[in-house]
Coordinates of C-alpha atoms in Angstrom, one line a residue:
Chain A
X1 CA 0.1 0.0 -0.1
X2 CA 1.4 3.3 -0.9
X3 CA 2.1 5.8 2.0
X4 CA 1.2 8.7 -0.2
X5 CA -1.5 9.6 -2.4
X6 CA -0.1 11.7 -5.5
X7 CA -2.3 14.6 -6.6
X8 CA -0.9 14.1 -10.1
X9 CA -1.9 10.6 -11.5
X10 CA 0.8 11.4 -14.2
X11 CA 3.6 11.9 -11.5
X12 CA 6.0 9.3 -12.7
X13 CA 6.2 11.0 -16.2
X14 CA 6.2 14.4 -14.5
X15 CA 9.0 13.8 -12.2
X16 CA 11.1 12.1 -14.9
X17 CA 10.6 15.1 -17.2
X18 CA 12.0 17.5 -14.4
X19 CA 14.8 15.2 -13.8
X20 CA 15.6 14.7 -17.6
X21 CA 15.4 18.5 -18.0
X22 CA 18.6 19.0 -15.9
X23 CA 21.9 19.1 -17.8
X24 CA 23.9 18.8 -14.3
X25 CA 22.3 15.2 -14.0
X26 CA 23.6 14.3 -17.3
X27 CA 27.0 15.7 -16.8
X28 CA 27.3 13.9 -13.6
X29 CA 25.9 10.7 -15.0
X30 CA 23.2 10.4 -12.3
X31 CA 20.2 8.4 -13.4
X32 CA 16.9 7.4 -11.8
X33 CA 17.1 3.8 -10.5
X34 CA 13.8 3.7 -8.8
X35 CA 10.8 6.1 -8.6
X36 CA 7.6 5.9 -6.6
X37 CA 5.2 8.3 -4.8
X38 CA 7.2 10.1 -2.5
X39 CA 10.3 7.9 -2.6
X40 CA 13.3 8.0 -5.1
X41 CA 16.5 6.4 -5.9
X42 CA 19.3 7.8 -7.9
X43 CA 22.4 6.1 -9.0
X44 CA 25.8 7.5 -10.0
X45 CA 29.1 5.9 -11.2
X46 CA 32.3 7.0 -9.8
X47 CA 34.0 9.6 -11.9
X48 CA 37.6 10.8 -11.2
X49 CA 36.7 14.2 -12.9
X50 CA 34.6 14.9 -9.6
X51 CA 36.9 13.8 -7.0
X52 CA 38.4 15.9 -4.1
X53 CA 42.2 15.7 -3.1
X54 CA 42.0 12.0 -1.9
X55 CA 40.3 10.6 -5.0
X56 CA 36.9 10.2 -3.5
X57 CA 33.8 12.0 -4.7
X58 CA 33.5 15.8 -3.7
X59 CA 31.0 16.6 -1.0
X60 CA 29.3 18.9 -3.4
X61 CA 28.6 16.3 -5.9
X62 CA 27.3 14.0 -3.3
X63 CA 25.1 16.9 -2.3
X64 CA 24.0 17.4 -5.9
X65 CA 22.8 13.7 -5.9
X66 CA 21.1 14.0 -2.5
X67 CA 19.4 17.2 -3.3
X68 CA 18.1 16.0 -6.6
X69 CA 16.7 12.7 -4.8
X70 CA 14.9 15.0 -2.4
X71 CA 13.6 17.3 -5.1
X72 CA 12.4 14.4 -7.4
X73 CA 10.8 12.7 -4.2
X74 CA 9.0 15.9 -3.4
X75 CA 8.0 16.5 -6.8
X76 CA 6.0 13.1 -7.1
X77 CA 3.6 14.5 -4.8
X78 CA 3.1 18.0 -6.2
X79 CA 0.2 19.2 -8.2
X80 CA 0.2 19.2 -12.0
X81 CA 1.9 22.1 -13.3
X82 CA 3.8 23.1 -10.2
X83 CA 7.3 24.2 -10.3
X84 CA 9.7 23.0 -7.5
X85 CA 12.7 24.7 -5.9
X86 CA 15.0 23.9 -3.1
X87 CA 14.7 26.1 0.1
X88 CA 17.5 24.6 2.2
X89 CA 19.3 21.4 3.1
X90 CA 21.8 20.2 5.5
X91 CA 24.4 17.4 4.7
X92 CA 26.3 15.4 7.2
X93 CA 29.3 13.6 5.8
X94 CA 29.8 10.3 7.7
X95 CA 32.5 8.6 5.7
X96 CA 34.6 9.2 2.6
X97 CA 32.6 8.8 -0.6
X98 CA 34.8 6.0 -1.7
X99 CA 33.4 3.5 -4.2
X100 CA 32.7 2.5 -7.8
X101 CA 29.1 3.7 -7.6
X102 CA 26.8 5.5 -5.4
X103 CA 23.1 5.5 -4.5
X104 CA 20.9 8.7 -3.2
X105 CA 17.9 7.4 -1.6
X106 CA 15.3 10.0 -0.7
X107 CA 11.8 10.0 0.8
X108 CA 9.2 12.6 1.5
X109 CA 8.7 12.6 5.4
X110 CA 6.1 15.4 5.3
X111 CA 4.3 16.7 2.2
X112 CA 2.6 20.0 2.3
X113 CA 0.5 22.3 -0.1
X114 CA 3.7 24.8 -0.1
X115 CA 6.7 23.1 1.7
X116 CA 7.7 19.5 1.6
X117 CA 10.0 17.9 4.0
X118 CA 12.4 15.2 2.8
X119 CA 15.3 13.0 4.2
X120 CA 17.8 11.3 2.0
X121 CA 20.9 9.0 2.5
X122 CA 23.9 8.5 0.2
X123 CA 25.5 5.0 0.0
X124 CA 28.8 4.1 -1.6
X125 CA 29.4 0.7 -3.1
X126 CA 33.2 -0.3 -2.9
X127 CA 33.5 -3.9 -4.2
X128 CA 31.3 -5.8 -1.8
X129 CA 31.2 -3.3 0.8
X130 CA 28.4 -0.7 1.1
X131 CA 28.7 2.1 3.4
X132 CA 26.6 5.1 4.5
X133 CA 28.5 8.1 3.4
X134 CA 26.1 11.1 3.9
X135 CA 22.7 12.2 5.1
X136 CA 20.6 15.1 3.9
X137 CA 17.4 16.7 5.5
X138 CA 15.7 19.3 3.2
X139 CA 12.9 21.5 2.6
X140 CA 11.5 22.0 -0.9
X141 CA 8.9 24.4 -2.2
X142 CA 6.1 24.1 -4.7
X143 CA 5.2 27.1 -6.9
X144 CA 1.8 26.8 -8.4
X145 CA 1.3 28.3 -12.0
X146 CA -0.4 31.2 -10.2
X147 CA 2.5 32.0 -7.8
X148 CA 4.9 31.4 -10.8
X149 CA 3.0 34.1 -12.7
X150 CA 2.9 36.5 -9.6
X151 CA 6.7 35.9 -9.1
X152 CA 7.3 36.7 -13.0
X153 CA 5.4 39.8 -12.8
X154 CA 7.0 41.1 -9.7
X155 CA 10.3 40.5 -11.5
X156 CA 9.4 41.9 -14.7
X157 CA 8.0 45.0 -12.9
X158 CA 11.2 45.2 -10.8
X159 CA 13.3 45.2 -14.1
X160 CA 11.0 47.7 -15.9
Chain B
X1 CA 45.7 43.7 10.9
X2 CA 44.9 40.2 10.3
X3 CA 42.0 38.8 12.6
X4 CA 43.9 35.2 12.7
X5 CA 47.4 34.0 13.5
X6 CA 48.1 31.2 11.1
X7 CA 50.0 28.2 12.6
X8 CA 51.4 27.4 9.3
X9 CA 53.6 30.2 8.0
X10 CA 53.5 28.7 4.4
X11 CA 49.6 28.6 4.7
X12 CA 49.1 30.2 1.2
X13 CA 51.1 27.5 -0.5
X14 CA 49.7 24.7 1.5
X15 CA 46.1 25.9 0.9
X16 CA 46.6 26.4 -2.7
X17 CA 48.1 22.9 -3.0
X18 CA 45.0 21.1 -1.4
X19 CA 42.8 23.2 -3.6
X20 CA 44.8 22.4 -6.9
X21 CA 44.7 18.7 -6.0
X22 CA 41.0 18.4 -6.5
X23 CA 39.9 17.5 -9.9
X24 CA 36.3 18.5 -9.1
X25 CA 37.5 22.2 -8.8
X26 CA 39.1 22.0 -12.3
X27 CA 36.0 20.4 -13.8
X28 CA 33.7 23.0 -12.4
X29 CA 36.4 25.7 -13.5
X30 CA 36.3 26.9 -9.9
X31 CA 39.5 29.1 -9.0
X32 CA 41.0 31.0 -6.1
X33 CA 40.3 34.7 -6.5
X34 CA 41.6 35.8 -3.0
X35 CA 43.2 34.0 -0.2
X36 CA 44.0 35.2 3.4
X37 CA 44.4 33.8 6.7
X38 CA 40.8 32.4 7.6
X39 CA 39.3 34.0 4.4
X40 CA 38.9 32.9 0.8
X41 CA 37.0 33.9 -2.5
X42 CA 36.5 31.2 -5.2
X43 CA 35.1 32.3 -8.7
X44 CA 33.4 30.2 -11.2
X45 CA 32.1 31.0 -14.7
X46 CA 28.5 29.9 -15.7
X47 CA 28.5 26.7 -17.4
X48 CA 25.4 25.3 -19.1
X49 CA 26.8 21.6 -18.4
X50 CA 25.8 22.2 -14.7
X51 CA 22.4 23.8 -14.9
X52 CA 19.0 22.7 -13.4
X53 CA 15.9 22.7 -15.3
X54 CA 15.6 26.3 -15.8
X55 CA 19.1 26.9 -16.9
X56 CA 20.3 28.2 -13.5
X57 CA 23.3 26.6 -11.7
X58 CA 22.3 23.4 -9.9
X59 CA 22.2 23.9 -6.0
X60 CA 24.7 21.0 -5.6
X61 CA 27.1 22.8 -7.8
X62 CA 26.7 26.0 -5.7
X63 CA 27.0 23.9 -2.7
X64 CA 30.6 22.4 -4.1
X65 CA 31.8 26.0 -4.4
X66 CA 30.5 27.0 -0.9
X67 CA 31.9 23.9 0.7
X68 CA 35.3 24.3 -1.0
X69 CA 35.6 27.9 0.1
X70 CA 34.8 27.0 3.8
X71 CA 37.4 24.2 3.5
X72 CA 40.2 26.3 2.2
X73 CA 39.5 29.1 4.6
X74 CA 39.7 26.7 7.4
X75 CA 42.7 25.1 6.0
X76 CA 44.7 28.2 6.1
X77 CA 44.7 28.3 9.9
X78 CA 45.5 24.5 10.4
X79 CA 48.7 23.2 11.5
X80 CA 51.2 22.1 8.7
X81 CA 50.7 18.5 7.6
X82 CA 46.9 18.4 8.8
X83 CA 44.5 16.9 6.6
X84 CA 41.1 18.4 6.4
X85 CA 37.4 17.0 5.9
X86 CA 34.0 18.4 5.9
X87 CA 31.9 17.4 8.9
X88 CA 28.5 18.9 7.8
X89 CA 27.1 22.0 6.3
X90 CA 23.8 23.5 5.7
X91 CA 22.8 25.5 2.6
X92 CA 20.1 28.1 2.3
X93 CA 19.0 28.7 -1.2
X94 CA 17.8 32.4 -1.5
X95 CA 17.6 33.3 -5.2
X96 CA 18.2 31.4 -8.5
X97 CA 21.7 31.2 -9.3
X98 CA 21.3 33.0 -12.6
X99 CA 24.4 34.8 -13.9
X100 CA 27.6 34.6 -15.9
X101 CA 29.8 34.2 -13.0
X102 CA 29.6 33.4 -9.4
X103 CA 31.8 34.2 -6.3
X104 CA 31.9 32.0 -3.1
X105 CA 33.2 33.9 -0.3
X106 CA 34.0 32.2 3.1
X107 CA 35.5 33.1 6.4
X108 CA 36.4 31.3 9.7
X109 CA 34.2 32.3 12.5
X110 CA 35.7 30.1 15.0
X111 CA 38.8 28.1 14.4
X112 CA 39.8 25.3 16.9
X113 CA 42.5 22.5 17.3
X114 CA 40.0 19.9 15.9
X115 CA 36.9 21.7 14.7
X116 CA 36.6 25.0 12.6
X117 CA 33.3 26.7 12.0
X118 CA 32.9 28.6 8.8
X119 CA 30.3 30.8 7.1
X120 CA 30.1 31.4 3.4
X121 CA 28.0 33.3 0.8
X122 CA 27.6 32.6 -2.9
X123 CA 27.0 35.7 -5.1
X124 CA 25.8 35.7 -8.7
X125 CA 26.8 38.4 -11.2
X126 CA 24.2 38.8 -13.9
X127 CA 25.2 41.8 -16.2
X128 CA 25.4 44.8 -13.7
X129 CA 23.4 43.0 -11.2
X130 CA 24.8 41.3 -8.1
X131 CA 22.7 39.0 -5.9
X132 CA 23.2 36.9 -2.9
X133 CA 22.0 33.4 -4.0
X134 CA 23.0 31.1 -1.1
X135 CA 24.6 30.7 2.3
X136 CA 26.5 28.3 4.1
X137 CA 27.5 27.4 7.7
X138 CA 29.8 24.4 7.9
X139 CA 32.1 22.4 10.3
X140 CA 35.5 21.3 9.2
X141 CA 37.7 18.8 10.9
X142 CA 41.5 18.8 11.0
X143 CA 43.3 15.5 11.1
X144 CA 46.7 15.6 12.4
X145 CA 49.5 13.2 10.9
X146 CA 48.9 11.1 14.0
X147 CA 45.2 11.0 13.8
X148 CA 45.7 10.0 10.1
X149 CA 47.9 7.1 11.0
X150 CA 45.5 5.9 13.8
X151 CA 42.8 6.0 11.2
X152 CA 44.7 4.2 8.5
X153 CA 45.8 1.5 10.8
X154 CA 42.1 1.0 12.2
X155 CA 41.1 0.8 8.7
X156 CA 43.9 -1.6 7.7
X157 CA 43.2 -3.8 10.7
X158 CA 39.5 -3.7 9.9
X159 CA 40.2 -5.0 6.3
X160 CA 42.5 -7.5 7.4
Chain C
X1 CA 19.1 54.6 6.5
X2 CA 17.0 51.5 7.2
X3 CA 17.9 48.4 5.0
X4 CA 14.2 47.3 5.0
X5 CA 11.0 49.0 4.1
X6 CA 8.2 47.3 6.5
X7 CA 4.9 46.6 5.1
X8 CA 3.4 47.4 8.4
X9 CA 3.8 50.9 9.6
X10 CA 3.0 49.8 13.1
X11 CA 5.6 46.9 13.1
X12 CA 7.2 47.7 16.5
X13 CA 3.9 47.3 18.4
X14 CA 2.9 44.1 16.3
X15 CA 6.3 42.4 16.8
X16 CA 6.3 43.4 20.4
X17 CA 2.7 41.9 21.0
X18 CA 3.8 38.6 19.3
X19 CA 6.8 38.4 21.5
X20 CA 4.8 39.3 24.8
X21 CA 2.1 36.7 23.9
X22 CA 4.7 33.9 24.4
X23 CA 4.8 32.5 28.1
X24 CA 7.9 30.7 27.3
X25 CA 9.8 34.0 26.9
X26 CA 8.5 35.2 30.2
X27 CA 9.5 31.8 31.9
X28 CA 13.0 32.2 30.4
X29 CA 13.3 36.0 31.4
X30 CA 14.0 36.7 27.8
X31 CA 13.2 40.3 27.0
X32 CA 13.4 42.7 24.0
X33 CA 16.6 44.9 24.2
X34 CA 16.4 46.5 20.8
X35 CA 13.9 46.3 17.8
X36 CA 14.2 47.7 14.4
X37 CA 12.9 46.8 10.9
X38 CA 14.6 43.5 10.4
X39 CA 16.8 43.5 13.3
X40 CA 16.2 42.3 17.0
X41 CA 18.1 41.9 20.1
X42 CA 17.0 39.9 23.0
X43 CA 18.4 39.6 26.4
X44 CA 18.5 36.9 29.0
X45 CA 20.1 36.7 32.6
X46 CA 21.6 33.5 33.6
X47 CA 19.3 31.1 35.5
X48 CA 20.6 27.9 37.1
X49 CA 17.2 26.3 36.5
X50 CA 18.1 26.1 32.8
X51 CA 21.7 24.9 33.0
X52 CA 23.3 21.6 31.6
X53 CA 25.5 19.3 33.5
X54 CA 28.5 21.8 33.8
X55 CA 26.3 24.7 34.9
X56 CA 26.3 26.4 31.5
X57 CA 23.1 27.4 29.7
X58 CA 21.4 24.4 27.9
X59 CA 21.9 24.6 24.2
X60 CA 18.0 24.2 23.8
X61 CA 17.4 27.4 25.6
X62 CA 20.1 29.2 23.8
X63 CA 18.2 27.9 20.6
X64 CA 15.1 29.2 22.1
X65 CA 16.5 32.7 22.3
X66 CA 18.1 32.5 18.8
X67 CA 14.9 31.3 17.4
X68 CA 12.8 33.8 19.0
X69 CA 15.1 36.6 17.8
X70 CA 14.9 35.2 14.2
X71 CA 11.1 35.2 14.4
X72 CA 10.6 38.7 15.9
X73 CA 13.1 40.1 13.2
X74 CA 11.4 38.4 10.5
X75 CA 7.9 39.4 11.9
X76 CA 8.8 43.2 11.7
X77 CA 8.9 42.7 8.0
X78 CA 5.6 40.8 7.5
X79 CA 2.2 42.2 6.4
X80 CA -0.3 43.3 8.9
X81 CA -2.1 40.4 10.3
X82 CA 0.2 37.6 9.3
X83 CA 0.9 34.7 11.6
X84 CA 4.5 33.3 11.8
X85 CA 5.9 30.0 12.1
X86 CA 9.4 28.6 12.0
X87 CA 10.1 26.2 9.2
X88 CA 13.6 25.2 10.2
X89 CA 16.8 26.3 12.0
X90 CA 20.5 25.2 12.5
X91 CA 22.5 25.9 15.5
X92 CA 26.3 25.8 15.7
X93 CA 27.5 25.6 19.2
X94 CA 31.0 27.4 19.3
X95 CA 31.6 27.8 23.0
X96 CA 30.0 27.0 26.3
X97 CA 27.1 29.3 27.2
X98 CA 29.0 30.5 30.5
X99 CA 28.0 34.0 31.7
X100 CA 25.8 36.2 33.8
X101 CA 23.8 37.2 30.8
X102 CA 23.2 36.7 27.2
X103 CA 22.3 38.4 24.0
X104 CA 20.6 37.0 20.9
X105 CA 21.1 39.2 17.9
X106 CA 19.1 38.6 14.7
X107 CA 18.8 40.0 11.3
X108 CA 16.8 39.5 8.3
X109 CA 19.0 38.5 5.3
X110 CA 16.2 37.9 2.8
X111 CA 12.6 38.8 3.3
X112 CA 10.1 37.2 1.1
X113 CA 6.3 37.2 0.5
X114 CA 6.0 33.6 2.2
X115 CA 9.6 32.7 3.4
X116 CA 12.2 34.9 5.2
X117 CA 15.7 33.8 5.8
X118 CA 17.4 35.3 9.1
X119 CA 20.8 34.7 10.8
X120 CA 21.4 35.2 14.5
X121 CA 24.2 34.9 17.1
X122 CA 24.2 34.4 20.8
X123 CA 26.7 36.2 22.9
X124 CA 27.8 35.4 26.5
X125 CA 28.7 38.1 28.9
X126 CA 31.1 36.6 31.8
X127 CA 32.3 39.6 33.9
X128 CA 34.3 41.8 31.4
X129 CA 34.4 38.9 28.7
X130 CA 32.2 38.8 25.8
X131 CA 32.1 35.6 23.7
X132 CA 30.2 34.3 20.8
X133 CA 28.7 31.0 21.9
X134 CA 26.2 30.1 19.1
X135 CA 25.0 31.0 15.6
X136 CA 21.6 30.1 13.8
X137 CA 20.4 30.2 10.4
X138 CA 16.6 30.0 10.0
X139 CA 13.7 29.9 7.6
X140 CA 10.6 31.6 8.9
X141 CA 7.2 31.4 7.1
X142 CA 4.3 34.1 7.0
X143 CA 0.7 32.8 7.0
X144 CA -1.6 35.4 5.7
X145 CA -5.1 35.7 7.2
X146 CA -6.3 33.8 4.2
X147 CA -3.9 31.1 4.5
X148 CA -4.7 30.9 8.2
X149 CA -8.4 30.3 7.2
X150 CA -7.6 27.6 4.6
X151 CA -5.4 25.8 7.1
X152 CA -8.1 25.9 9.7
X153 CA -10.8 24.8 7.3
X154 CA -8.6 21.9 6.3
X155 CA -8.0 20.9 9.6
X156 CA -11.8 21.2 10.8
X157 CA -12.6 19.2 7.7
X158 CA -10.2 16.6 8.5
X159 CA -11.4 16.3 12.0
X160 CA -14.9 16.1 10.9
Chain D
X1 CA 21.0 -8.3 18.7
X2 CA 22.1 -4.9 19.8
X3 CA 23.4 -2.7 16.8
X4 CA 26.1 -1.2 18.7
X5 CA 28.6 -2.5 21.2
X6 CA 29.1 -0.1 24.1
X7 CA 32.8 0.9 25.2
X8 CA 31.3 1.3 28.8
X9 CA 29.8 -1.7 30.2
X10 CA 28.1 0.6 32.8
X11 CA 26.7 2.8 30.0
X12 CA 23.2 3.0 31.6
X13 CA 24.3 4.3 34.8
X14 CA 26.7 6.6 33.1
X15 CA 24.3 8.1 30.8
X16 CA 21.6 8.3 33.4
X17 CA 24.1 10.4 35.5
X18 CA 24.7 12.8 32.8
X19 CA 21.1 13.3 32.2
X20 CA 20.1 13.7 35.9
X21 CA 23.0 16.3 36.3
X22 CA 21.1 18.7 34.1
X23 CA 18.9 21.2 35.9
X24 CA 17.2 22.2 32.5
X25 CA 15.9 18.6 32.2
X26 CA 14.2 18.7 35.7
X27 CA 12.9 22.4 35.1
X28 CA 11.4 21.1 31.7
X29 CA 10.1 18.0 33.4
X30 CA 11.8 15.8 30.8
X31 CA 12.5 12.3 32.0
X32 CA 14.2 9.1 30.4
X33 CA 11.5 6.7 29.0
X34 CA 13.7 4.2 27.5
X35 CA 17.5 3.8 27.3
X36 CA 19.6 1.4 25.2
X37 CA 23.0 1.4 23.5
X38 CA 22.7 4.1 21.0
X39 CA 18.9 4.7 21.5
X40 CA 17.0 6.9 23.8
X41 CA 13.5 8.0 24.3
X42 CA 12.6 11.0 26.6
X43 CA 9.1 12.1 27.6
X44 CA 7.7 15.4 28.5
X45 CA 4.5 16.5 29.7
X46 CA 2.9 19.7 28.2
X47 CA 3.5 23.0 30.3
X48 CA 1.7 26.3 29.5
X49 CA 4.9 28.0 30.9
X50 CA 6.9 27.0 27.9
X51 CA 4.3 27.8 25.3
X52 CA 4.6 30.2 22.3
X53 CA 2.0 32.7 21.3
X54 CA -0.6 30.0 20.1
X55 CA -0.3 27.8 23.3
X56 CA 1.9 25.1 21.6
X57 CA 5.2 24.2 23.0
X58 CA 8.0 26.7 21.9
X59 CA 10.4 25.3 19.2
X60 CA 13.3 26.0 21.5
X61 CA 12.0 23.6 24.2
X62 CA 11.2 21.0 21.6
X63 CA 14.8 21.4 20.5
X64 CA 16.1 21.0 23.9
X65 CA 14.4 17.8 24.2
X66 CA 15.6 16.6 20.9
X67 CA 19.2 17.7 21.7
X68 CA 19.1 16.0 24.9
X69 CA 17.8 12.8 23.3
X70 CA 20.7 12.9 21.0
X71 CA 23.3 13.7 23.6
X72 CA 22.2 10.9 25.8
X73 CA 22.0 8.4 22.8
X74 CA 25.6 9.4 21.8
X75 CA 26.8 9.2 25.3
X76 CA 25.8 5.5 25.8
X77 CA 28.5 4.6 23.2
X78 CA 31.3 6.8 24.5
X79 CA 34.3 5.7 26.6
X80 CA 34.2 5.7 30.3
X81 CA 35.1 9.2 31.7
X82 CA 34.4 10.9 28.4
X83 CA 32.7 14.4 28.5
X84 CA 30.1 15.2 25.9
X85 CA 29.3 18.3 24.0
X86 CA 26.9 19.3 21.1
X87 CA 28.8 20.6 18.0
X88 CA 25.5 21.6 15.9
X89 CA 22.1 20.4 15.2
X90 CA 19.3 21.3 12.7
X91 CA 15.8 21.3 13.5
X92 CA 12.9 21.0 11.0
X93 CA 9.6 21.8 12.5
X94 CA 6.7 19.9 10.7
X95 CA 3.7 20.5 12.6
X96 CA 2.6 22.4 15.7
X97 CA 3.8 21.0 19.1
X98 CA 0.2 20.5 20.2
X99 CA -0.6 17.8 22.8
X100 CA -0.5 16.8 26.5
X101 CA 2.7 15.0 26.2
X102 CA 5.7 14.7 23.9
X103 CA 8.3 12.0 23.2
X104 CA 11.9 12.7 21.8
X105 CA 13.4 9.5 20.1
X106 CA 16.9 9.6 19.2
X107 CA 19.2 7.0 17.9
X108 CA 23.0 7.0 16.8
X109 CA 23.5 6.7 13.1
X110 CA 27.3 6.9 13.2
X111 CA 29.3 6.6 16.4
X112 CA 33.0 7.7 16.1
X113 CA 36.0 8.1 18.3
X114 CA 35.6 12.0 18.4
X115 CA 32.4 12.7 16.6
X116 CA 29.0 10.9 16.8
X117 CA 26.1 11.6 14.3
X118 CA 22.5 11.3 15.7
X119 CA 19.0 11.5 14.4
X120 CA 15.9 12.4 16.4
X121 CA 12.4 12.9 16.1
X122 CA 9.7 14.7 18.5
X123 CA 6.3 13.4 18.5
X124 CA 3.1 14.9 20.2
X125 CA 0.4 13.0 21.7
X126 CA -3.0 14.9 21.7
X127 CA -5.8 12.5 23.0
X128 CA -5.6 9.6 20.6
X129 CA -3.6 11.7 17.9
X130 CA 0.0 11.0 17.5
X131 CA 1.9 13.3 15.3
X132 CA 5.5 13.8 14.1
X133 CA 6.3 17.6 15.2
X134 CA 9.9 18.0 14.4
X135 CA 13.0 16.2 13.3
X136 CA 16.8 16.8 14.3
X137 CA 20.0 15.7 13.0
X138 CA 23.0 16.6 15.0
X139 CA 26.5 16.0 15.8
X140 CA 28.0 15.4 19.1
X141 CA 31.9 15.4 20.5
X142 CA 33.4 13.3 22.9
X143 CA 36.0 14.8 25.1
X144 CA 38.4 12.1 26.6
X145 CA 39.7 13.1 30.1
X146 CA 43.2 13.9 28.4
X147 CA 41.3 16.4 26.0
X148 CA 39.6 17.8 29.1
X149 CA 42.9 18.4 30.8
X150 CA 44.3 20.0 27.6
X151 CA 41.3 22.3 27.5
X152 CA 41.3 23.2 31.0
X153 CA 45.1 24.0 31.0
X154 CA 44.7 26.1 27.7
X155 CA 41.8 28.0 29.6
X156 CA 43.7 28.4 32.9
X157 CA 46.9 29.6 30.9
X158 CA 44.5 32.1 29.0
X159 CA 43.2 33.3 32.1
X160 CA 46.5 33.8 33.9

């Protein structure tokens, strides 16, 4: 039984479209491994181009995966046509991001009309070893089409 | 008058070496714009390859810049030979990261033997417009050569 | 010159009323020391009843002061009739909260129609010594009278 | 099977002693409801003296309970004689803290020689209704007797 009742019956296609529209995800070779209402897993292979000084994946790149997992998980529960933005997140780095591949697992803890709260964890797979490398808690915001118009008008008028 | 008294007289070279050793910084085209004891500014040009769905820079990439600014700022005050790792950070995203170039400005608020606390801000430059797009507070940890050996031995023995 | 233009000309009275309506502030003997548009200072004397195991003020009590400073600072910039709630905050504890009195200084960094971002610092005064003991970054939310009605109706109907 | 192997065979007594030594816990009427290696539940009755402007428990008081739950959970896994301090925490407030009693449930996610990472949740019980009102992620630090001496000597010499 699903924990959440999505407002958008077509949530899989909508969330996938938001994910696919992000060049950063392609560049980082992050892909959707699993997608359900309020739950997402993203996968990423190791890439030396995104390492820090010890050859492990940079904390910012791990954060990009965690943030996107939270965003897509939140987006599955938003109304059709909503835009999404990240308000804030906190990342705790628990172990070096050392491995051949990585998994970012996010779930919605509290959905809301405006704000959605998510939690996510990053795992590294190093041979047979799996380890928890980082956690995230984050707040995501839904912008309805009306709010997007109001925002755009405010911006246009501010620029005029 | 400098706010901080670095323990490492050669802190500029040491901090620059840690920065240069990170492939992720090269890949993201982030460079050191200014470096002082406890203070750092990093610069990054816009790159469409790291955009989110609206063409703005992805929050994870902004976070990579902020985290590295905090790390390098903290590293300038650490003892010679120390290794550095990020314990945690929180990012608040205040405006879309829209611009041709970006600046990540970090400063040490409280240095410590083991833990250093930093604050950082990310600014976007969009034509003549400068805007604050994100803030970070973060905790960095110094690992002395002795602690690095103890860690390595513990790991080697755990793997044996 | 004020940094912010308050929407509520009567913001001092409104913000003071929200502060005074909180029994927790009276119990903790926290008072308003300074109040401006987007800026607040709260003061608190030491009380042994709120100490942790070493006799210093408990981190949760320091957080109560920081959170309220953020909330009141944010409230000075909200529209008349708005209700305010805290979305999230992060506290970094930099030194023991040791002193006879404490100051919580908050300022709005980014006001918004719905969300306001604030930063705050807690200082301890121990004889002649002043020290920074903690920092907070926090997100506050404005609920307009309309949003408050919608929320109440949703709750009433959920309870029916 | 316990998830964690405590270093201190007498961890229950040691953790309870740290809890009991905190006047703030007595004043807030917070008590230990359950205590295991790496896991703690604290209970608190509602008290109007610690309410905010709507009669709900103040976010700072909820944070005091969450922080202490994290601290005691972390302390159960620390070596005998260690002192503990909170480095940082983030609280997300998900619903009004409305109820007759409250539960703060914390668990250690990653123990470490120096730093321990914990997660905690606050629940409100309002008649038959249980709701998740807040979450915390936090970093706790162990100070060994040696580190405490070094700290004290540094302080004494700084004061001389």
